CSV table of C-alpha atoms in Angstrom, one decimal:
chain,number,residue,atom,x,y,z
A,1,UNK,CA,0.0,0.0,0.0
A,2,UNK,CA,1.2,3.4,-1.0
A,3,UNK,CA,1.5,5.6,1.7
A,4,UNK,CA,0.8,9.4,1.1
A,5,UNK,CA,2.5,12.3,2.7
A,6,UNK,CA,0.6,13.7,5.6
A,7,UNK,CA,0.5,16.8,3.8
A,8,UNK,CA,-1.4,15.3,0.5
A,9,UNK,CA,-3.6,13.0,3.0
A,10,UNK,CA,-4.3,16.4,4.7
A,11,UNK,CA,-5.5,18.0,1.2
A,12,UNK,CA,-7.7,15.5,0.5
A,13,UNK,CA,-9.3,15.3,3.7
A,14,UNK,CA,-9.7,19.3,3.5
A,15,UNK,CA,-11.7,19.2,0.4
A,16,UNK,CA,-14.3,17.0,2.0
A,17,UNK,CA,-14.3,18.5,5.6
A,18,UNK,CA,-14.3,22.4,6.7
A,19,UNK,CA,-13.0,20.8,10.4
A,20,UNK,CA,-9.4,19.7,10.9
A,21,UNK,CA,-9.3,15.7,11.3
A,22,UNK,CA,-6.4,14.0,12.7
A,23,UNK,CA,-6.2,9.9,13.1
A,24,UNK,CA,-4.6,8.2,15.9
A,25,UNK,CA,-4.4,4.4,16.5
A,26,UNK,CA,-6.4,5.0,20.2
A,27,UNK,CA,-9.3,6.5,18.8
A,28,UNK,CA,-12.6,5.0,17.7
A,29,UNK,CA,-13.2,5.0,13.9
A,30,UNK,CA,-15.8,7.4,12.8
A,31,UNK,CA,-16.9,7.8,9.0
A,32,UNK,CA,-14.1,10.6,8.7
A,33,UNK,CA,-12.0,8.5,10.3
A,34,UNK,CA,-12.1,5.6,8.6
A,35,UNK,CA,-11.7,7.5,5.0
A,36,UNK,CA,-9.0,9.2,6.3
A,37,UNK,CA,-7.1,5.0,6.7
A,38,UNK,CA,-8.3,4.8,3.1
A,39,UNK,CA,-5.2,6.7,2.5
A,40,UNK,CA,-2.9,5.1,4.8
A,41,UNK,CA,-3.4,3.6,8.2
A,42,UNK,CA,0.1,4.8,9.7
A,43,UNK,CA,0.8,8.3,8.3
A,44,UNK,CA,-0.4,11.5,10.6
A,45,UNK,CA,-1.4,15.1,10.1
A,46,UNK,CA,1.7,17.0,10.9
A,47,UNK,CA,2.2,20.8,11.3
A,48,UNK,CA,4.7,23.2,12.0
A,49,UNK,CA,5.4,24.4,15.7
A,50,UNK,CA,7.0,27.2,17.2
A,51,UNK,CA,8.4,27.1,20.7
A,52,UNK,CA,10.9,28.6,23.1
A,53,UNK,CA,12.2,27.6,26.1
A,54,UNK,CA,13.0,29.7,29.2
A,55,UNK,CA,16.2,30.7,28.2
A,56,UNK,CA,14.7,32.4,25.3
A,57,UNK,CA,16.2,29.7,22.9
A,58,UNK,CA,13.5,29.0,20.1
A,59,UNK,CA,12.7,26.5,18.2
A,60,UNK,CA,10.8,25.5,14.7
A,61,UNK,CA,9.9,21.8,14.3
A,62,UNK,CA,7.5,19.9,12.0
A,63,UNK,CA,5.1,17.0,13.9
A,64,UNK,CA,2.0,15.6,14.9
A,65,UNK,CA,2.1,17.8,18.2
A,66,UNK,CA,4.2,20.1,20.4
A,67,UNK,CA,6.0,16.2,21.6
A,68,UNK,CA,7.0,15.2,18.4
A,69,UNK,CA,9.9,16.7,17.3
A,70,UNK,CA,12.0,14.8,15.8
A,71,UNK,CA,10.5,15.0,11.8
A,72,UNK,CA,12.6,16.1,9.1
A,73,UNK,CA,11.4,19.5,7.8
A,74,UNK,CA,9.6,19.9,4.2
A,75,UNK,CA,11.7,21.8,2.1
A,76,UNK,CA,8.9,24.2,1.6
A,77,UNK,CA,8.8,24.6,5.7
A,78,UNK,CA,12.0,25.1,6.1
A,79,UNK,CA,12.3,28.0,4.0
A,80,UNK,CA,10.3,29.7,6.4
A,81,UNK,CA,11.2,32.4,8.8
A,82,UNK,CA,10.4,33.4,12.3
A,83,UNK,CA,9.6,36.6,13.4
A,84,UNK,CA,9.9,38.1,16.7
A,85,UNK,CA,7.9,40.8,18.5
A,86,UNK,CA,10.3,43.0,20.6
A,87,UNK,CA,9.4,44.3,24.3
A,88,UNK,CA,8.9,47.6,22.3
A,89,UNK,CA,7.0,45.9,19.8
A,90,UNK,CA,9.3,46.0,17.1
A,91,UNK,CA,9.4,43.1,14.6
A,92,UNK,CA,12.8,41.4,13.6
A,93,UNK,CA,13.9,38.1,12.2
A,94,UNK,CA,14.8,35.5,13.9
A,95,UNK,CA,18.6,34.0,13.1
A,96,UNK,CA,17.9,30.2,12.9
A,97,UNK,CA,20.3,27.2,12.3
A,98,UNK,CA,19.2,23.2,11.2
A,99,UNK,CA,19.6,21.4,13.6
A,100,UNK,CA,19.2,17.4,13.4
A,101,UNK,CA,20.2,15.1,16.7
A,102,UNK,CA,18.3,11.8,17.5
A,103,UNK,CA,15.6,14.1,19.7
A,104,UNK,CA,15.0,17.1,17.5
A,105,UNK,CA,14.9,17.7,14.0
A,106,UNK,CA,14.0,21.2,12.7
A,107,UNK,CA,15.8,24.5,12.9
A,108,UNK,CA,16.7,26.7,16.4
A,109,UNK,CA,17.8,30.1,17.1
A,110,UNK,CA,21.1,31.1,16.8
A,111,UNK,CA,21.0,32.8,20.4
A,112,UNK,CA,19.1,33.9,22.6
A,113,UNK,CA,15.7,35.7,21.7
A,114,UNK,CA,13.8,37.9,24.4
A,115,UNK,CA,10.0,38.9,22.7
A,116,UNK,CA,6.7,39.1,23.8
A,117,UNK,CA,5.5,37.2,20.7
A,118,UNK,CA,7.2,34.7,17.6
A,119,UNK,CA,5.3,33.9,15.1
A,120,UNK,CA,5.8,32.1,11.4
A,121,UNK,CA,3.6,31.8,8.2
A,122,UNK,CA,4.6,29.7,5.6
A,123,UNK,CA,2.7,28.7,2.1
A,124,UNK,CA,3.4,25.0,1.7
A,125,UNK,CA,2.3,24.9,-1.6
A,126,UNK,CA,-0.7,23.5,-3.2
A,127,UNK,CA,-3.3,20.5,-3.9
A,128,UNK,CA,-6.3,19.8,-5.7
A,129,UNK,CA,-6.6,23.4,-6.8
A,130,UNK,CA,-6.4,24.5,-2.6
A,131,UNK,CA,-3.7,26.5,-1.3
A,132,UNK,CA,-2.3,25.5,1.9
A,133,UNK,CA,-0.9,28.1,4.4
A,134,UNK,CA,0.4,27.1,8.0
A,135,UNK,CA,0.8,29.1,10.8
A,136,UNK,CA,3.0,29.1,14.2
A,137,UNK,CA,2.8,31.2,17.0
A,138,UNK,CA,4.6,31.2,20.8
A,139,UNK,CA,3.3,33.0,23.4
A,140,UNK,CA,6.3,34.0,25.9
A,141,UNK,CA,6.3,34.7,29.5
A,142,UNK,CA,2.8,34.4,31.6
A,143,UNK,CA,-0.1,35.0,29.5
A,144,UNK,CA,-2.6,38.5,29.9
A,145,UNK,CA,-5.2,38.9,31.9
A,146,UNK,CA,-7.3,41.0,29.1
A,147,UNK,CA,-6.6,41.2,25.3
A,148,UNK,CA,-5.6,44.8,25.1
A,149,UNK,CA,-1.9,43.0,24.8
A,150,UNK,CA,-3.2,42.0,21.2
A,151,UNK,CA,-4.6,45.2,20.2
A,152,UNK,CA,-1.4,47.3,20.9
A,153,UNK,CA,0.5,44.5,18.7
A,154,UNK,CA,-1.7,45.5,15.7
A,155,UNK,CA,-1.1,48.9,15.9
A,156,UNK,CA,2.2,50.4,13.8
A,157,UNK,CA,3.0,51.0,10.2
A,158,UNK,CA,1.4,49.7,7.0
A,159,UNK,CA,4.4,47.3,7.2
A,160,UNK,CA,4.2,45.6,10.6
A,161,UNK,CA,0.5,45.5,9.9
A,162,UNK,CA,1.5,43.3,6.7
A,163,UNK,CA,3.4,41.0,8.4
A,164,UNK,CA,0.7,40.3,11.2
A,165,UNK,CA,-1.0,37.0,10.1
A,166,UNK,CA,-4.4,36.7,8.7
A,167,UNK,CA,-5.6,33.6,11.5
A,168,UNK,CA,-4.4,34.6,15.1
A,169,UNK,CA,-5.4,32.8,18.7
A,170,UNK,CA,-5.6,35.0,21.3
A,171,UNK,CA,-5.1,34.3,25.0
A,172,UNK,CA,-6.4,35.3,27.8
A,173,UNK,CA,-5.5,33.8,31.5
A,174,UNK,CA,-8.5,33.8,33.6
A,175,UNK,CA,-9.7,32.1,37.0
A,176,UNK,CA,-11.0,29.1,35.8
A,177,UNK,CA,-8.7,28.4,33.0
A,178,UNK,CA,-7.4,29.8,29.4
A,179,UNK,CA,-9.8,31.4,27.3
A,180,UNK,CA,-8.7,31.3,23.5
A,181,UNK,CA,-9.9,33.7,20.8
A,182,UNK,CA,-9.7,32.9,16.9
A,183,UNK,CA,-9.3,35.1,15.0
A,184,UNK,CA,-9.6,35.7,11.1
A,185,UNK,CA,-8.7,39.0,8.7
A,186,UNK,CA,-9.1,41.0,12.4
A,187,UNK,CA,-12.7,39.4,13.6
A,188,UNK,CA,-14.0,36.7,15.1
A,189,UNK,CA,-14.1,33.0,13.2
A,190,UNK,CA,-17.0,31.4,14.9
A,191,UNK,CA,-17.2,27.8,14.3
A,192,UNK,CA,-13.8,26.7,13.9
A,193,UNK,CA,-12.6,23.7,15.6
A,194,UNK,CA,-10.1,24.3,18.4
A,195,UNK,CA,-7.8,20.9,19.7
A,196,UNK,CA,-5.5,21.5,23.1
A,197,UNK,CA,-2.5,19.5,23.2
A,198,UNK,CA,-0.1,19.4,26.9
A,199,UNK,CA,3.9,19.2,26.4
A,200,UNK,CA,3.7,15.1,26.0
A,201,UNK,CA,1.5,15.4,23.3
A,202,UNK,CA,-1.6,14.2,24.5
A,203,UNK,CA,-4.7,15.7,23.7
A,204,UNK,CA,-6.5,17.4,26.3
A,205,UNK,CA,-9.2,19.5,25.5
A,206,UNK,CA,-11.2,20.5,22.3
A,207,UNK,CA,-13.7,23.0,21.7
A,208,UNK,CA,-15.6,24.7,19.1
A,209,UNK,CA,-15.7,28.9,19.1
A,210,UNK,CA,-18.4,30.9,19.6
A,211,UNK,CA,-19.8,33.8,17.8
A,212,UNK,CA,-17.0,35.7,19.5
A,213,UNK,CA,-14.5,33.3,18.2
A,214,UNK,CA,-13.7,31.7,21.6
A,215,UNK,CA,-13.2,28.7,23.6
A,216,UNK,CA,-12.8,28.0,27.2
A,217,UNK,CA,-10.4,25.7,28.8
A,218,UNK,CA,-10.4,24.8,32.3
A,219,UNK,CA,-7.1,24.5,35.1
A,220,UNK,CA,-7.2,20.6,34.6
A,221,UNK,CA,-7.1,20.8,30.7
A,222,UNK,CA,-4.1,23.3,30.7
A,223,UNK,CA,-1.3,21.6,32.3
A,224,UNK,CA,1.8,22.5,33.9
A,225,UNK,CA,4.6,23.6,31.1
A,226,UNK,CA,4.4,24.3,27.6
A,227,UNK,CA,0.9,23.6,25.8
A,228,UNK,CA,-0.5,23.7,22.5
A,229,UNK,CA,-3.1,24.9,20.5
A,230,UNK,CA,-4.4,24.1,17.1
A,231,UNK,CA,-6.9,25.6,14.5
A,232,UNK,CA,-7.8,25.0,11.4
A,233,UNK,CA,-9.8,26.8,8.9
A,234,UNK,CA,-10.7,26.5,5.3
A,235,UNK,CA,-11.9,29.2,3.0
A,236,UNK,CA,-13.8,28.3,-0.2
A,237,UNK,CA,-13.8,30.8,-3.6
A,238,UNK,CA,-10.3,31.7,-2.5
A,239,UNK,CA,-9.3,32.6,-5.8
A,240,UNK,CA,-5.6,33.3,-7.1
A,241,UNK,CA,-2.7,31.7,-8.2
A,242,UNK,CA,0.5,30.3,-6.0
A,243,UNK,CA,4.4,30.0,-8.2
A,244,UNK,CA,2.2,30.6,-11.4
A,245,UNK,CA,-0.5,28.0,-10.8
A,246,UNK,CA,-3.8,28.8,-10.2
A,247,UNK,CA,-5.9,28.0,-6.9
A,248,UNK,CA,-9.8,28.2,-6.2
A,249,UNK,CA,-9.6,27.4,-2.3
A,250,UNK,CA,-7.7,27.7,0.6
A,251,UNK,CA,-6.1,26.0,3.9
A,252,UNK,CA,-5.5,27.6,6.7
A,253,UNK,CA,-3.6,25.2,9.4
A,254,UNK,CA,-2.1,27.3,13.0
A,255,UNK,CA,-0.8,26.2,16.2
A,256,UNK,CA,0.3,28.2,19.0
A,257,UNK,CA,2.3,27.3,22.0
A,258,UNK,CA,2.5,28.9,25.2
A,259,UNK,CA,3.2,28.3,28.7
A,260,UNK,CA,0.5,27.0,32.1
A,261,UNK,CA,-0.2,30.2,33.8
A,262,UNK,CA,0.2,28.9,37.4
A,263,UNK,CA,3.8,27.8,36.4
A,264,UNK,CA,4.5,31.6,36.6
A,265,UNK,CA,2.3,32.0,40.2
């Protein structure tokens, strides 16, 4: 049996469902499920994810989850570059080096980084006339208490503005949890499917937005250390053309790291 890459099985999936599907051996098959091992029955979903530890080293690595970190970058993915939202909200790139040991595969900074924000878009390329487009986010330090932090990162010059990403999470730390807000073209994206991964890899938590693009995630779903988020999004009659070929949909794929609140209590 041929097996495809997770990136075509992805495509193919996309044009049938508007929700992001992933298969793992634990779970019970469903009707998506089970076409999804009509295209292989070993292969997974994997996205890009940006992280960095508390030494301000970051890294870019391509897997199933925040855990996996060990596969070997698409050449398309590792053309991309990581941006870095200063203290004084200043964007800058990110210096990176490959990097390839038996625990991580992917790309890391040169030195150390201090931001409030990184972030990463790439275009992978396309499929089936759909465009796919995959973005990565880490949240630094504890996260807010309101969302005013996101507003004063939009604001600046027609070029910051340019590089901010069309799909953005937002989040907010409150009492009983996390509260995450999606975001798409600057409002809210209500209906999109939101999975919450812990620093093992496990899922925890999944939710669908609201009319005000957000989901809630309790104390006991985030847990202690780094945690992850991921969207995705799909946007029909996108119309255009990508390295000269032409394209009548889009993919819109993000994950977002960031750290438990209470590890910063």
């Amino acid at each position: 049996m041929t097996i495809l890459p997770a990136t075509e099985i992805q495509y193919q999936l996309a044009e049938r469902f508007l929700s992001l599907v992933i298969w793992r051996p634990t779970m019970k098959p469903t009707a998506s499920l089970a076409l999804l091992c009509l295209f292989a029955t070993s292969a997974f979903a994997h996205f890009p994810w940006l992280s960095a530890d508390t030494d301000g080293k970051v890294t870019y690595s391509f897997g199933e989850n925040p855990a996996e970190t060990n596969y070997k970058l698409p050449a398309p993915i590792a053309k991309a570059k990581v941006i870095c939202i200063g203290e004084d909200g200043k964007l800058s790139q990110v210096e990176l080096k490959k990097v390839e040991t038996d625990e991580f595969v992917g790309m890391s900074s040169v030195g150390a980084v201090r931001a409030k924000m990184l972030m990463s878009k790439v275009t992978y390329g396309m499929h089936a006339g759909s465009r796919l487009d995959y973005y990565s986010f880490h949240q630094t330090g504890a996260l807010p208490k309101n969302r005013k932090m996101y507003e004063q990162l939009e604001k600046g010059n027609s070029s910051k503005q340019a590089l901010m990403p069309e799909l953005q999470v937002q989040l907010v730390d409150t009492e009983k949890g996390v509260d995450a807000y999606v975001v798409w073209k600057g409002k809210p994206l209500a209906g999109a499917d939101v999975t919450l991964f812990c620093e093992e890899g496990h899922e925890e938590g999944a939710a669908t937005t609201d009319e005000q693009g957000k989901v809630s995630f309790s104390d006991k779903e985030v847990e202690d250390g780094l945690n992850g988020i991921m969207v995705g999004h799909q946007v029909k009659d996108d119309q255009g053309e990508f390295e000269g070929k032409p394209y009548s949909s889009s993919s819109h794929y993000l994950t977002m790291t960031f750290r438990d609140p209470q590890d910063f209590e």
